[in-house]
Structures are given as C-alpha cells and as structure tokens.
Amino acid sequence: MAPEALTAGLAVIDTGTNPAKLEAANRYVRWNLLFLLIIFSFLLFPIWMPLIPYVNEATNVVYIIIIGLFQLVWLIATICALRRTLAINRRNRLKTARAHDVEPADTTASAYSFIRHIVAMTIYREPMSVLQATLDSLVRQKDANSRISVIIGMECQTPDKEAKCSEILAKYQNKFLRLIITLHPSGVPGEIPGKCSNMNYACRQGLQVLRQDAEYNYDKYEHIFTNCDCDAVFDPEYTLELESEYCKLDSADRHSSIWQSIIIYKRDSMPFFVDITGVLRTFFFMGFLIPWNLNPMSHYSLSVKLLEEGAFTHPAYQMEDIIALIRYTILTRREIRIRPLNLISINGPTSGAHYMDEIREWALQVRRWTIGAGEVFHYFFVKTYRMPSLYLSITWASRFFVYYGLVLCASAIFSVISPIIVRLINMVAPDHDRLFITDSVFTNICLILLGTQYAFLLVATVLVRWNLPVPGDSSNNYNKGLRGVARGLLHWVLMLPTILAYSFVELYSFFELAFRGKDVCKHKAASKSNLILM
C-alpha cells in the first residue's frame, strides 16, 4: 500500500516572498500602463493620421503595410503549426508501428528507471468528477504506482474538504507511489488567492514530505515535475515521451528546459465561441507559444531542480503558467527553452449553466488571461536587470508584446475596424493626394487581406479539428461526419467575429487593470460545475 500524507496546511513554510516589500510596491503605477499606452496609441492611428496635412497622404500605404505585417505574422505561425502537426502525426505513426514491439518498450522503461515523476494540481470548488478524470489519466501512465507521486493542493476554504480528501485517498491511495494532499491556509501576507499561491504552497510542502520520507529515498532519483490543471487529461504515454525527451539532453539542458504538450480543449457540447477559442488556442500553442518561446500554458513539465531554482511559483501573481518561463529565466539567470512534446493532452474549456452563463465564463477567462499577461509584463520590466543578456530581454519582450498586445488584442480590431474608420474620416478630412494607393485600391487590398486572414483561419481549423491524433477520440463524433464538418465550417466563418469579441474583452481588461491596479489581480477560478470532458 502506498503511503499517503494528508498535511494540515498550517505548518510554517517559506513562501519565497517578502510580504512587506510586496505591500510597499505601487499598486497603480505599473509597467502594464506602458503596454496599454502602446496598444491604445496604435489603435488611434485611424483617427488622427488622416487629419494631419502631408502625413495623411501616406495613410493608405501605412495601413496596408501594417495589416500586411499582421498577415506575415499569421503566415509564420501557420508554417510553425503545420510543422508541429506533421511531427505529431509522424510520432503517432511510429507509435502505431511499435504497438506490438513489447520488448523494446520494456527496455526503454528500464532505461528510465532512475527518473521519478511528481505531478501537482490544485482544486478549490471543482466537482470531483473533473479531478477524477485527471487522476484516471495519470493512473494509465506506465508504472504509475511505482514512479509517480501526486500532490493535490486544496484550499482550507474548499467546501467539504474532509469528505473530498477521504474520497480521493480511498480511490487513489494504492494507484500512485505517493499521494499527498495539502491544505493551503488563507490570508497569508503577500499572497493573492488563486492557483499560484496554492501551487506554491503545495509544491513546497509536498517536496518537504517526500524528502522526509525515508522509504521514498528521494536523493536516489532524478525528479521531473509536472504542473497541471485539475481538468487535464494526459496522453497514456505522456510520462514515457517526457522521459525520452528528457534523456536526450545533457544535464545543463535538462535543467534549462520546460516541456509542453499540445493541448486540445474539449467537452461534450460547446457554444460556438467556446469551441472557436479552443481551436485557436491549440493553434497558438503550435504557432506561437512554443516556437516563439513565450510561456508554457495549462500543464507543462520541468525538472524539480529548475522548479526549485526558479522559486516554485510566485504567490503574488495570478497566472503561474504565463509567468513561469520569464520568472525561471530571471531567477536562474540563464535562458530557459520551451521544448515540444509531440503528443496531445486534453483540457476542459470554460463552461456555464446556461447560454448567458457560458458568455460570462468565457469573458471572465479572457479577462483572467489578459490581466495575467499585463502583470507578467510588469514583472519582467521590474526584474529585467537580472536577465541573462540585453539581447534576450529585448527579443522576449518584443515577442511577448506582439503576441499578447497585437495578435490577441489589437490586430483584429485594427485590421477590421481601421479600414472602415479611415474611409469615413477621409470623407470629411481636407482633400489631399493619396501616395501610391487610391481609396478604391485601398478597399480592394483590404478585402484581399481579409481573404488571406480567413485562409489562415481555415488552415487552423483543418489542422486542429481533423489532423491531430487525439487520444481516445475514436468514439467521439463531434468533428466527424457531415454534421461535424458542417459545424466546423460554420465555426470557421464565425472565427473572425469571435476574435473581434475576444480582442475587445482584452482591451477592456487592460483598461481595467490600468484603473484598478493590483487590486484587480485575483484568480477567481473558472467554473467547472457543468464541465463534462469528452
């Protein structure tokens, strides 16, 4: 029987922060204001540029160049996503070919016997069925009961926590090497409520429990840590693939890497905007987050050594995944790389009790991501003097701004709304010559660029819906048959309106962060009450 540890959550453990310093920090004048200022100034171009003499002659040219650059960014992302899709399918074909090759698989597993896994997740009000789906997917990993330890971080204010603890231990106590449940105390100075502070506490306390366990023999093994949400469903070969990629690297690279699988967002039924957002986020994993080395998302893996060098997770920030890479880079003073795992994992998207609730939960999730990105931008600027090099600082900040500031927020508004505003303002602005591009040609070029945008969105739709080998997807008909294809094509048409709505929620969220400051940075968990994973 695998021993378990139910920690009371009241022990004094260093959270890795200085509460007095955090309280003394300015809660309103923060670097996210610069982020918003650049975005807002950029969006105002269509209003002021046509009204300035001489400058207005180049208005049409400037806007075509800017929108063309956005299309270039999408082209690069599409190429990256295509390459990743091919790599995933190539691995899947090799896996199928080796399906009956039992002996080499056993030999491989033996070669990785010096590695143990620690998987941590947090839970607050989520239904037990969601957590059980995650734990069941971990049980299906090879040698889960002899090589995987699971840490579940609960809050002291979690409803019915005693009953939930008992249910988890009763069902999964024998399924893992160790099963540790921590109870994160509320009201810790310097912390904000949410996954960051809960995960920080769970990791610190869980590792302390493992190190104090003489039978576990902690120092004998190398440990890989996986941070995940409580609604994650892992590919059955996740740990094997992770071990294989880990062992390909030398010691220095192992402890300077974060591994990210490609995540599909699925549930049994979804409104179009939830479905479209999930498709785009999967595409963005392959096209932006991994190849641009921006940040991991949802669930990811790294060595425990890097986790500890990077001071676990920052309990005073709300998005532990967005901040992870840049925080570890700053604290270790070496470049950290995101490395892809060529397999698919599943996460639950937002869910609501009824349609209006679905809209509310979707908008709240977009708001959370946006405010989290703004706070990470502030964190980076405050700590940028500790980056390994000026070049790395400039390149990462540029990529981060292009993705979170332009691709997710400004580009759709600019590309769709600006041509209309420019034409309207040109009608009332003083007469002026047009440089190279007349108004009629400007309109035609904008329509062509709109067509290329839809072409990129079509590629994203085809790749994510019909070309990624999702584990356990053979019995799921959501994207299959005439109905699935028709739904997919309808949602493709609705992609641009959804992106526009997403962008406006992002813009509102940046303004909210600017006016309310640090007080708005609370991680109110997304509702999972109505979530049923497919």
Short mmCIF file of C-alpha atoms in Angstrom, two decimals:
data_model
loop_
_atom_site.label_atom_id
_atom_site.label_comp_id
_atom_site.label_asym_id
_atom_site.label_seq_id
_atom_site.Cartn_x
_atom_site.Cartn_y
_atom_site.Cartn_z
CA MET A 1 0.00 0.00 0.00
CA ALA A 2 1.40 3.36 -1.00
CA PRO A 3 1.77 5.66 1.98
CA GLU A 4 -0.15 8.91 1.82
CA ALA A 5 0.40 12.22 3.51
CA LEU A 6 -2.52 14.43 4.46
CA THR A 7 -0.91 17.68 5.52
CA ALA A 8 -2.90 20.02 7.68
CA GLY A 9 -1.70 23.03 5.74
CA LEU A 10 -0.87 25.01 8.84
CA ALA A 11 2.86 24.34 9.08
CA VAL A 12 5.16 27.32 8.73
CA ILE A 13 6.74 27.12 5.29
CA ASP A 14 8.70 29.79 3.48
CA THR A 15 6.56 31.03 0.58
CA GLY A 16 9.55 32.59 -1.16
CA THR A 17 8.26 36.18 -0.98
CA ASN A 18 8.79 39.28 1.10
CA PRO A 19 5.28 40.40 2.15
CA ALA A 20 6.45 43.81 3.35
CA LYS A 21 8.15 44.52 0.01
CA LEU A 22 5.09 43.40 -1.94
CA GLU A 23 2.82 45.60 0.17
CA ALA A 24 5.12 48.60 -0.33
CA ALA A 25 5.03 48.27 -4.14
CA ASN A 26 2.93 50.81 -6.03
CA ARG A 27 -0.40 49.20 -6.86
CA TYR A 28 -1.34 51.55 -9.72
CA VAL A 29 1.76 52.99 -11.43
CA ARG A 30 2.94 49.78 -13.03
CA TRP A 31 4.57 48.78 -16.31
CA ASN A 32 1.33 47.38 -17.69
CA LEU A 33 0.39 51.04 -18.29
CA LEU A 34 3.11 51.18 -20.95
CA PHE A 35 1.64 48.02 -22.50
CA LEU A 36 -1.79 49.68 -22.70
CA LEU A 37 -0.40 53.02 -23.89
CA ILE A 38 1.31 51.41 -26.89
CA ILE A 39 -1.78 49.39 -27.80
CA PHE A 40 -4.17 52.31 -27.43
CA SER A 41 -1.92 54.72 -29.35
CA PHE A 42 -1.67 52.13 -32.10
CA LEU A 43 -5.46 51.78 -32.29
CA LEU A 44 -5.89 55.55 -32.53
CA PHE A 45 -3.89 55.80 -35.77
CA PRO A 46 -7.00 55.58 -37.99
CA ILE A 47 -8.49 58.66 -36.28
CA TRP A 48 -5.60 61.12 -36.24
CA MET A 49 -3.47 60.14 -39.21
CA PRO A 50 -5.96 61.08 -41.98
CA LEU A 51 -6.41 64.52 -40.41
CA ILE A 52 -2.76 65.64 -40.42
CA PRO A 53 -1.68 67.51 -43.57
CA TYR A 54 1.02 65.82 -45.66
CA VAL A 55 1.12 62.84 -43.29
CA ASN A 56 -2.36 61.87 -44.43
CA GLU A 57 -1.10 61.31 -47.94
CA ALA A 58 0.60 58.13 -46.72
CA THR A 59 -2.39 56.89 -44.69
CA ASN A 60 -3.45 54.15 -47.09
CA VAL A 61 0.11 52.93 -47.59
CA VAL A 62 0.85 52.81 -43.86
CA TYR A 63 -2.30 50.85 -43.06
CA ILE A 64 -1.75 48.34 -45.84
CA ILE A 65 1.83 47.78 -44.62
CA ILE A 66 0.68 47.27 -41.01
CA ILE A 67 -2.11 44.87 -41.92
CA GLY A 68 0.29 43.09 -44.27
CA LEU A 69 2.75 42.65 -41.39
CA PHE A 70 -0.04 41.11 -39.31
CA GLN A 71 -0.67 38.66 -42.15
CA LEU A 72 3.05 37.86 -42.22
CA VAL A 73 2.90 37.01 -38.50
CA TRP A 74 -0.05 34.69 -39.18
CA LEU A 75 1.85 33.11 -42.08
CA ILE A 76 4.82 32.35 -39.83
CA ALA A 77 2.51 30.93 -37.17
CA THR A 78 0.73 28.78 -39.75
CA ILE A 79 4.03 27.34 -41.01
CA CYS A 80 5.07 26.55 -37.42
CA ALA A 81 1.71 24.90 -36.71
CA LEU A 82 1.94 22.82 -39.90
CA ARG A 83 5.42 21.60 -38.94
CA ARG A 84 4.26 20.69 -35.44
CA THR A 85 1.22 18.85 -36.77
CA LEU A 86 3.44 16.82 -39.10
CA ALA A 87 5.79 15.98 -36.21
CA ILE A 88 2.87 14.85 -34.02
CA ASN A 89 1.44 12.65 -36.74
CA ARG A 90 4.88 11.22 -37.53
CA ARG A 91 5.31 10.23 -33.89
CA ASN A 92 1.80 8.77 -33.83
CA ARG A 93 2.56 6.58 -36.87
CA LEU A 94 5.77 5.35 -35.26
CA LYS A 95 3.87 4.59 -32.06
CA THR A 96 1.35 2.54 -34.05
CA ALA A 97 4.17 0.66 -35.79
CA ARG A 98 5.75 -0.15 -32.44
CA ALA A 99 2.48 -1.12 -30.78
CA HIS A 100 3.35 -4.82 -30.79
CA ASP A 101 7.04 -4.32 -30.04
CA VAL A 102 6.78 -5.13 -26.32
CA GLU A 103 10.41 -5.95 -25.57
CA PRO A 104 11.92 -2.62 -26.68
CA ALA A 105 9.20 -0.79 -24.73
CA ASP A 106 10.14 -2.67 -21.56
CA THR A 107 13.81 -1.99 -22.22
CA THR A 108 13.09 1.71 -22.65
CA ALA A 109 11.11 1.83 -19.42
CA SER A 110 14.03 0.15 -17.63
CA ALA A 111 16.46 2.70 -19.06
CA TYR A 112 14.42 5.48 -17.43
CA SER A 113 14.17 3.80 -14.03
CA PHE A 114 16.36 6.49 -12.43
CA ILE A 115 13.56 9.03 -13.09
CA ARG A 116 10.56 9.61 -10.89
CA HIS A 117 7.65 11.93 -11.56
CA ILE A 118 5.90 14.43 -9.32
CA VAL A 119 2.58 15.73 -10.66
CA ALA A 120 0.90 18.64 -8.87
CA MET A 121 -2.54 20.16 -9.34
CA THR A 122 -4.80 22.43 -7.32
CA ILE A 123 -8.51 22.26 -6.61
CA TYR A 124 -11.00 24.60 -5.00
CA ARG A 125 -14.68 24.24 -5.94
CA GLU A 126 -14.30 21.96 -8.95
CA PRO A 127 -16.53 18.84 -9.00
CA MET A 128 -14.83 15.59 -8.08
CA SER A 129 -15.71 14.06 -11.46
CA VAL A 130 -13.37 16.55 -13.16
CA LEU A 131 -10.48 15.77 -10.80
CA GLN A 132 -11.08 12.04 -11.15
CA ALA A 133 -10.76 12.24 -14.95
CA THR A 134 -7.32 13.82 -14.46
CA LEU A 135 -6.21 11.27 -11.87
CA ASP A 136 -7.51 8.39 -14.00
CA SER A 137 -5.36 9.59 -16.93
CA LEU A 138 -2.33 9.59 -14.61
CA VAL A 139 -3.16 6.07 -13.41
CA ARG A 140 -2.91 4.94 -17.05
CA GLN A 141 0.72 6.09 -17.26
CA LYS A 142 3.28 3.28 -17.22
CA ASP A 143 4.39 2.26 -13.71
CA ALA A 144 2.23 4.94 -12.10
CA ASN A 145 2.12 3.07 -8.79
CA SER A 146 5.92 2.79 -8.57
CA ARG A 147 7.19 6.01 -10.18
CA ILE A 148 4.54 8.77 -9.99
CA SER A 149 3.78 10.83 -6.90
CA VAL A 150 0.77 13.13 -6.97
CA ILE A 151 0.35 16.33 -4.97
CA ILE A 152 -3.14 17.81 -4.75
CA GLY A 153 -3.33 21.32 -3.34
CA MET A 154 -6.63 22.20 -1.71
CA GLU A 155 -7.60 25.43 -0.03
CA CYS A 156 -8.51 25.49 3.64
CA GLN A 157 -11.76 27.10 2.47
CA THR A 158 -12.54 24.32 -0.01
CA PRO A 159 -16.15 23.19 0.66
CA ASP A 160 -16.39 19.67 2.13
CA LYS A 161 -12.63 19.29 2.04
CA GLU A 162 -12.58 16.45 4.58
CA ALA A 163 -15.02 14.37 2.53
CA LYS A 164 -13.12 15.14 -0.69
CA CYS A 165 -9.81 14.16 0.90
CA SER A 166 -11.26 10.88 2.12
CA GLU A 167 -12.78 10.12 -1.29
CA ILE A 168 -9.53 10.81 -3.11
CA LEU A 169 -7.43 8.74 -0.72
CA ALA A 170 -9.88 5.85 -0.74
CA LYS A 171 -9.93 5.62 -4.54
CA TYR A 172 -6.34 6.52 -5.46
CA GLN A 173 -4.19 5.71 -2.44
CA ASN A 174 -2.88 2.50 -4.00
CA LYS A 175 -2.64 3.83 -7.55
CA PHE A 176 0.40 6.09 -7.11
CA LEU A 177 3.77 5.85 -5.43
CA ARG A 178 2.77 8.65 -3.08
CA LEU A 179 -0.42 10.68 -2.82
CA ILE A 180 -0.09 13.94 -0.91
CA ILE A 181 -2.91 16.38 -0.17
CA THR A 182 -2.06 19.82 1.14
CA LEU A 183 -4.38 22.45 2.60
CA HIS A 184 -3.32 25.97 1.73
CA PRO A 185 -4.11 28.46 4.50
CA SER A 186 -5.99 31.62 3.57
CA GLY A 187 -4.92 35.16 4.33
CA VAL A 188 -1.15 34.60 4.04
CA PRO A 189 0.52 38.06 3.86
CA GLY A 190 1.74 38.96 0.38
CA GLU A 191 -0.31 36.31 -1.41
CA ILE A 192 -3.32 36.68 -3.69
CA PRO A 193 -5.95 33.91 -3.71
CA GLY A 194 -5.67 31.53 -6.63
CA LYS A 195 -3.71 28.74 -8.24
CA CYS A 196 -0.31 30.49 -7.99
CA SER A 197 -0.32 30.74 -4.20
CA ASN A 198 -1.95 27.33 -3.75
CA MET A 199 0.52 25.63 -6.13
CA ASN A 200 3.48 27.38 -4.49
CA TYR A 201 2.42 26.08 -1.10
CA ALA A 202 1.56 22.57 -2.36
CA CYS A 203 4.93 22.16 -4.12
CA ARG A 204 6.99 23.35 -1.18
CA GLN A 205 5.13 21.24 1.34
CA GLY A 206 4.84 18.20 -0.94
CA LEU A 207 8.58 18.11 -1.65
CA GLN A 208 9.28 18.50 2.05
CA VAL A 209 7.09 15.46 2.76
CA LEU A 210 8.88 13.38 0.10
CA ARG A 211 12.34 14.34 1.33
CA GLN A 212 11.42 13.41 4.89
CA ASP A 213 10.07 10.02 3.78
CA ALA A 214 12.96 7.60 4.38
CA GLU A 215 11.32 4.81 2.35
CA TYR A 216 10.93 7.08 -0.66
CA ASN A 217 14.71 7.58 -0.87
CA TYR A 218 14.40 10.97 -2.58
CA ASP A 219 18.10 11.60 -3.32
CA LYS A 220 18.49 8.36 -5.26
CA TYR A 221 16.40 9.59 -8.23
CA GLU A 222 16.12 12.43 -10.70
CA HIS A 223 12.70 14.03 -10.50
CA ILE A 224 10.58 15.58 -13.23
CA PHE A 225 7.79 17.87 -12.08
CA THR A 226 4.52 18.34 -13.99
CA ASN A 227 2.27 21.28 -13.18
CA CYS A 228 -1.30 20.74 -14.39
CA ASP A 229 -4.87 21.93 -14.01
CA CYS A 230 -7.36 19.67 -12.31
CA ASP A 231 -9.21 19.20 -15.62
CA ALA A 232 -6.22 17.88 -17.60
CA VAL A 233 -6.40 14.52 -19.35
CA PHE A 234 -2.94 13.21 -20.27
CA ASP A 235 -1.99 11.03 -23.19
CA PRO A 236 -1.32 7.48 -21.87
CA GLU A 237 2.32 7.79 -22.99
CA TYR A 238 2.89 11.27 -21.58
CA THR A 239 5.49 10.26 -18.96
CA LEU A 240 7.28 7.89 -21.37
CA GLU A 241 7.54 10.59 -24.04
CA LEU A 242 8.66 13.09 -21.41
CA GLU A 243 11.37 10.74 -20.15
CA SER A 244 12.55 10.07 -23.70
CA GLU A 245 12.91 13.80 -24.46
CA TYR A 246 14.49 14.47 -21.06
CA CYS A 247 17.17 11.82 -21.56
CA LYS A 248 18.12 13.15 -25.00
CA LEU A 249 19.58 16.26 -23.34
CA ASP A 250 22.72 16.76 -21.32
CA SER A 251 22.47 17.78 -17.69
CA ALA A 252 22.67 21.52 -18.35
CA ASP A 253 19.87 21.48 -20.94
CA ARG A 254 17.68 19.21 -18.82
CA HIS A 255 17.60 21.86 -16.13
CA SER A 256 17.07 24.71 -18.59
CA SER A 257 14.01 23.28 -20.32
CA ILE A 258 10.23 23.28 -19.97
CA TRP A 259 8.30 20.61 -21.88
CA GLN A 260 4.90 21.45 -23.31
CA SER A 261 2.45 19.07 -24.94
CA ILE A 262 -0.13 20.33 -27.42
CA ILE A 263 -3.44 20.88 -25.65
CA ILE A 264 -6.88 20.34 -27.14
CA TYR A 265 -9.87 21.97 -25.42
CA LYS A 266 -12.85 19.62 -25.44
CA ARG A 267 -16.16 18.98 -23.76
CA ASP A 268 -19.33 17.14 -24.73
CA SER A 269 -21.01 20.24 -26.23
CA MET A 270 -19.89 23.85 -26.62
CA PRO A 271 -21.25 27.19 -27.83
CA PHE A 272 -19.51 28.34 -31.00
CA PHE A 273 -17.37 30.98 -29.27
CA VAL A 274 -16.03 28.47 -26.71
CA ASP A 275 -15.31 25.94 -29.45
CA ILE A 276 -13.59 28.53 -31.67
CA THR A 277 -11.49 29.85 -28.79
CA GLY A 278 -10.36 26.31 -28.04
CA VAL A 279 -9.36 25.71 -31.68
CA LEU A 280 -7.42 28.98 -31.79
CA ARG A 281 -5.64 28.30 -28.50
CA THR A 282 -4.48 24.90 -29.76
CA PHE A 283 -3.28 26.56 -32.98
CA PHE A 284 -1.49 29.24 -30.93
CA PHE A 285 0.32 26.53 -28.94
CA MET A 286 1.81 25.22 -32.15
CA GLY A 287 2.22 28.54 -33.93
CA PHE A 288 3.25 30.99 -31.22
CA LEU A 289 3.76 29.85 -27.62
CA ILE A 290 6.23 27.02 -28.27
CA PRO A 291 8.19 28.21 -31.34
CA TRP A 292 8.35 31.80 -30.04
CA ASN A 293 9.46 30.55 -26.59
CA LEU A 294 6.90 32.76 -24.86
CA ASN A 295 5.45 30.78 -21.98
CA PRO A 296 4.03 27.36 -21.14
CA MET A 297 0.29 27.05 -20.63
CA SER A 298 -2.15 24.91 -18.61
CA HIS A 299 0.11 21.92 -17.95
CA TYR A 300 3.81 21.55 -18.52
CA SER A 301 6.86 19.73 -17.15
CA LEU A 302 10.33 20.63 -15.93
CA SER A 303 13.00 19.23 -13.67
CA VAL A 304 12.46 19.65 -9.94
CA LYS A 305 15.90 21.25 -9.84
CA LEU A 306 14.70 24.03 -12.16
CA LEU A 307 11.46 24.31 -10.21
CA GLU A 308 13.39 24.93 -7.01
CA GLU A 309 15.94 27.25 -8.62
CA GLY A 310 13.01 29.23 -10.00
CA ALA A 311 11.42 29.51 -6.54
CA PHE A 312 8.39 27.38 -7.46
CA THR A 313 5.51 29.73 -8.39
CA HIS A 314 5.03 33.37 -7.41
CA PRO A 315 2.17 33.54 -4.87
CA ALA A 316 1.56 37.25 -5.52
CA TYR A 317 0.70 36.75 -9.21
CA GLN A 318 -2.35 35.11 -10.69
CA MET A 319 -1.21 33.16 -13.77
CA GLU A 320 1.53 30.73 -12.81
CA ASP A 321 1.92 29.43 -16.37
CA ILE A 322 2.29 32.77 -18.19
CA ILE A 323 4.89 33.95 -15.68
CA ALA A 324 6.77 30.63 -15.45
CA LEU A 325 9.36 30.91 -18.24
CA ILE A 326 10.39 34.51 -17.65
CA ARG A 327 10.47 34.04 -13.87
CA TYR A 328 12.73 30.98 -14.14
CA THR A 329 14.93 32.79 -16.68
CA ILE A 330 15.31 35.77 -14.35
CA LEU A 331 15.93 33.78 -11.16
CA THR A 332 18.36 31.27 -12.70
CA ARG A 333 19.99 33.93 -14.93
CA ARG A 334 20.11 31.52 -17.86
CA GLU A 335 17.92 31.12 -20.91
CA ILE A 336 15.08 28.64 -20.41
CA ARG A 337 13.69 26.90 -23.50
CA ILE A 338 10.21 25.54 -24.15
CA ARG A 339 10.52 22.16 -25.85
CA PRO A 340 7.54 20.46 -27.52
CA LEU A 341 6.17 17.05 -26.64
CA ASN A 342 4.69 15.65 -29.83
CA LEU A 343 1.53 14.33 -28.30
CA ILE A 344 -1.92 15.63 -27.41
CA SER A 345 -3.34 16.35 -23.99
CA ILE A 346 -6.89 17.47 -23.24
CA ASN A 347 -8.09 20.33 -21.07
CA GLY A 348 -11.62 21.40 -20.29
CA PRO A 349 -12.71 24.76 -21.73
CA THR A 350 -14.96 27.20 -19.89
CA SER A 351 -18.48 26.05 -19.08
CA GLY A 352 -21.68 27.60 -17.81
CA ALA A 353 -25.11 26.53 -16.58
CA HIS A 354 -26.91 28.29 -19.46
CA TYR A 355 -26.03 30.29 -22.55
CA MET A 356 -25.63 33.67 -20.85
CA ASP A 357 -23.54 31.99 -18.19
CA GLU A 358 -21.40 30.49 -20.97
CA ILE A 359 -20.75 34.01 -22.32
CA ARG A 360 -19.93 35.29 -18.84
CA GLU A 361 -17.50 32.46 -18.07
CA TRP A 362 -15.83 32.83 -21.48
CA ALA A 363 -15.35 36.58 -20.99
CA LEU A 364 -14.06 36.07 -17.43
CA GLN A 365 -11.47 33.59 -18.69
CA VAL A 366 -10.29 36.01 -21.39
CA ARG A 367 -10.11 38.72 -18.71
CA ARG A 368 -8.02 36.46 -16.44
CA TRP A 369 -5.52 35.69 -19.20
CA THR A 370 -5.27 39.36 -20.18
CA ILE A 371 -4.76 40.72 -16.68
CA GLY A 372 -2.25 37.94 -16.06
CA ALA A 373 -0.32 38.92 -19.19
CA GLY A 374 -0.30 42.57 -18.14
CA GLU A 375 1.06 41.64 -14.73
CA VAL A 376 3.76 39.44 -16.26
CA PHE A 377 4.82 42.37 -18.45
CA HIS A 378 5.19 44.46 -15.27
CA TYR A 379 7.14 41.67 -13.54
CA PHE A 380 9.51 41.43 -16.49
CA PHE A 381 10.30 45.16 -16.52
CA VAL A 382 10.84 45.30 -12.76
CA LYS A 383 13.25 42.33 -12.92
CA THR A 384 14.74 42.86 -16.38
CA TYR A 385 18.12 43.91 -14.97
CA ARG A 386 18.54 40.29 -13.88
CA MET A 387 18.02 38.83 -17.35
CA PRO A 388 20.99 36.86 -18.73
CA SER A 389 21.52 39.35 -21.58
CA LEU A 390 20.15 42.54 -23.06
CA TYR A 391 19.50 40.74 -26.35
CA LEU A 392 17.34 38.12 -24.63
CA SER A 393 15.43 40.85 -22.79
CA ILE A 394 14.64 42.78 -25.96
CA THR A 395 13.72 39.78 -28.08
CA TRP A 396 11.49 38.15 -25.45
CA ALA A 397 9.71 41.42 -24.60
CA SER A 398 9.13 42.08 -28.31
CA ARG A 399 7.68 38.63 -28.93
CA PHE A 400 5.55 38.86 -25.78
CA PHE A 401 4.12 42.22 -26.84
CA VAL A 402 3.47 41.11 -30.42
CA TYR A 403 1.54 38.06 -29.21
CA TYR A 404 -0.37 39.39 -26.19
CA GLY A 405 -0.63 43.01 -27.28
CA LEU A 406 -1.10 42.75 -31.05
CA VAL A 407 -2.13 39.24 -32.11
CA LEU A 408 -4.61 38.71 -29.27
CA CYS A 409 -5.76 42.28 -28.76
CA ALA A 410 -5.04 44.96 -31.35
CA SER A 411 -4.57 43.23 -34.69
CA ALA A 412 -8.17 42.10 -35.24
CA ILE A 413 -9.60 45.47 -34.19
CA PHE A 414 -7.09 47.30 -36.37
CA SER A 415 -7.47 45.04 -39.41
CA VAL A 416 -11.28 45.01 -39.44
CA ILE A 417 -12.29 48.37 -37.97
CA SER A 418 -9.48 50.65 -39.17
CA PRO A 419 -10.20 50.47 -42.93
CA ILE A 420 -13.82 51.46 -42.24
CA ILE A 421 -12.78 54.35 -39.98
CA VAL A 422 -10.15 55.54 -42.46
CA ARG A 423 -12.68 55.63 -45.31
CA LEU A 424 -15.21 57.52 -43.17
CA ILE A 425 -12.67 60.07 -41.93
CA ASN A 426 -11.30 60.56 -45.44
CA MET A 427 -14.79 61.66 -46.46
CA VAL A 428 -14.74 64.60 -44.01
CA ALA A 429 -10.98 65.29 -43.93
CA PRO A 430 -9.50 68.07 -46.09
CA ASP A 431 -8.83 66.96 -49.65
CA HIS A 432 -5.39 65.50 -50.07
CA ASP A 433 -3.49 63.40 -52.54
CA ARG A 434 -3.01 59.68 -52.00
CA LEU A 435 0.51 58.28 -52.07
CA PHE A 436 0.61 55.24 -54.41
CA ILE A 437 -2.70 53.73 -53.23
CA THR A 438 -6.06 55.32 -54.07
CA ASP A 439 -9.10 54.81 -51.87
CA SER A 440 -10.66 52.26 -54.23
CA VAL A 441 -7.43 50.27 -54.45
CA PHE A 442 -7.12 50.53 -50.66
CA THR A 443 -10.55 48.94 -50.27
CA ASN A 444 -9.71 46.14 -52.68
CA ILE A 445 -6.41 45.36 -50.96
CA CYS A 446 -8.13 45.29 -47.55
CA LEU A 447 -10.67 42.78 -48.89
CA ILE A 448 -7.84 40.63 -50.29
CA LEU A 449 -6.06 40.71 -46.90
CA LEU A 450 -9.34 39.78 -45.21
CA GLY A 451 -9.45 36.77 -47.54
CA THR A 452 -5.89 35.75 -46.63
CA GLN A 453 -6.82 36.02 -42.94
CA TYR A 454 -9.70 33.63 -43.49
CA ALA A 455 -7.36 31.33 -45.40
CA PHE A 456 -5.06 31.15 -42.35
CA LEU A 457 -8.09 30.53 -40.12
CA LEU A 458 -9.19 27.72 -42.45
CA VAL A 459 -5.78 26.07 -42.14
CA ALA A 460 -6.02 26.39 -38.33
CA THR A 461 -9.48 24.80 -38.42
CA VAL A 462 -8.40 21.88 -40.61
CA LEU A 463 -5.25 21.22 -38.59
CA VAL A 464 -6.87 21.27 -35.15
CA ARG A 465 -10.22 19.65 -35.93
CA TRP A 466 -9.22 16.95 -38.38
CA ASN A 467 -5.46 16.37 -38.30
CA LEU A 468 -4.39 15.98 -34.67
CA PRO A 469 -4.46 12.41 -33.25
CA VAL A 470 -6.39 12.98 -30.03
CA PRO A 471 -6.14 10.03 -27.58
CA GLY A 472 -9.43 8.22 -27.08
CA ASP A 473 -11.02 10.16 -29.95
CA SER A 474 -12.20 7.14 -31.95
CA SER A 475 -15.58 7.10 -30.21
CA ASN A 476 -16.07 10.86 -30.36
CA ASN A 477 -18.07 12.12 -33.36
CA TYR A 478 -18.00 15.84 -32.55
CA ASN A 479 -15.89 16.75 -35.61
CA LYS A 480 -16.80 13.72 -37.72
CA GLY A 481 -19.39 13.08 -40.37
CA LEU A 482 -21.40 15.61 -42.35
CA ARG A 483 -22.67 17.29 -39.19
CA GLY A 484 -19.16 17.66 -37.74
CA VAL A 485 -17.76 19.07 -40.99
CA ALA A 486 -20.69 21.47 -41.38
CA ARG A 487 -20.28 22.67 -37.81
CA GLY A 488 -16.54 23.11 -38.29
CA LEU A 489 -17.02 25.18 -41.45
CA LEU A 490 -19.74 27.31 -39.83
CA HIS A 491 -17.46 27.97 -36.88
CA TRP A 492 -14.70 28.86 -39.35
CA VAL A 493 -16.94 31.61 -40.75
CA LEU A 494 -17.63 32.81 -37.19
CA MET A 495 -13.95 32.85 -36.24
CA LEU A 496 -13.26 36.48 -37.10
CA PRO A 497 -16.30 37.84 -35.16
CA THR A 498 -15.19 35.70 -32.21
CA ILE A 499 -11.64 37.02 -32.42
CA LEU A 500 -13.01 40.57 -32.53
CA ALA A 501 -15.11 39.95 -29.41
CA TYR A 502 -12.08 38.39 -27.73
CA SER A 503 -9.98 41.44 -28.65
CA PHE A 504 -12.50 43.90 -27.22
CA VAL A 505 -12.65 41.93 -23.95
CA GLU A 506 -8.84 42.04 -23.86
CA LEU A 507 -8.80 45.80 -24.45
CA TYR A 508 -11.38 46.34 -21.71
CA SER A 509 -9.34 44.15 -19.36
CA PHE A 510 -6.16 46.15 -19.97
CA PHE A 511 -8.07 49.34 -19.13
CA GLU A 512 -9.50 47.70 -16.01
CA LEU A 513 -6.00 46.73 -14.91
CA ALA A 514 -4.81 50.29 -15.57
CA PHE A 515 -7.54 51.92 -13.48
CA ARG A 516 -7.89 49.39 -10.68
CA GLY A 517 -4.25 48.40 -10.44
CA LYS A 518 -3.08 45.41 -8.43
CA ASP A 519 -6.47 45.13 -6.72
CA VAL A 520 -7.92 43.54 -9.87
CA CYS A 521 -5.33 40.75 -9.82
CA LYS A 522 -7.32 37.95 -8.28
CA HIS A 523 -7.53 34.48 -9.78
CA LYS A 524 -11.19 33.61 -9.47
CA ALA A 525 -11.21 30.07 -10.79
CA ALA A 526 -13.24 29.27 -13.88
CA SER A 527 -16.43 27.37 -13.20
CA LYS A 528 -16.17 23.64 -13.90
CA SER A 529 -19.56 22.71 -12.45
CA ASN A 530 -21.04 21.91 -15.84
CA LEU A 531 -17.88 20.53 -17.41
CA ILE A 532 -18.06 17.06 -18.92
CA LEU A 533 -14.89 16.09 -20.77
CA MET A 534 -15.30 14.12 -23.98
#
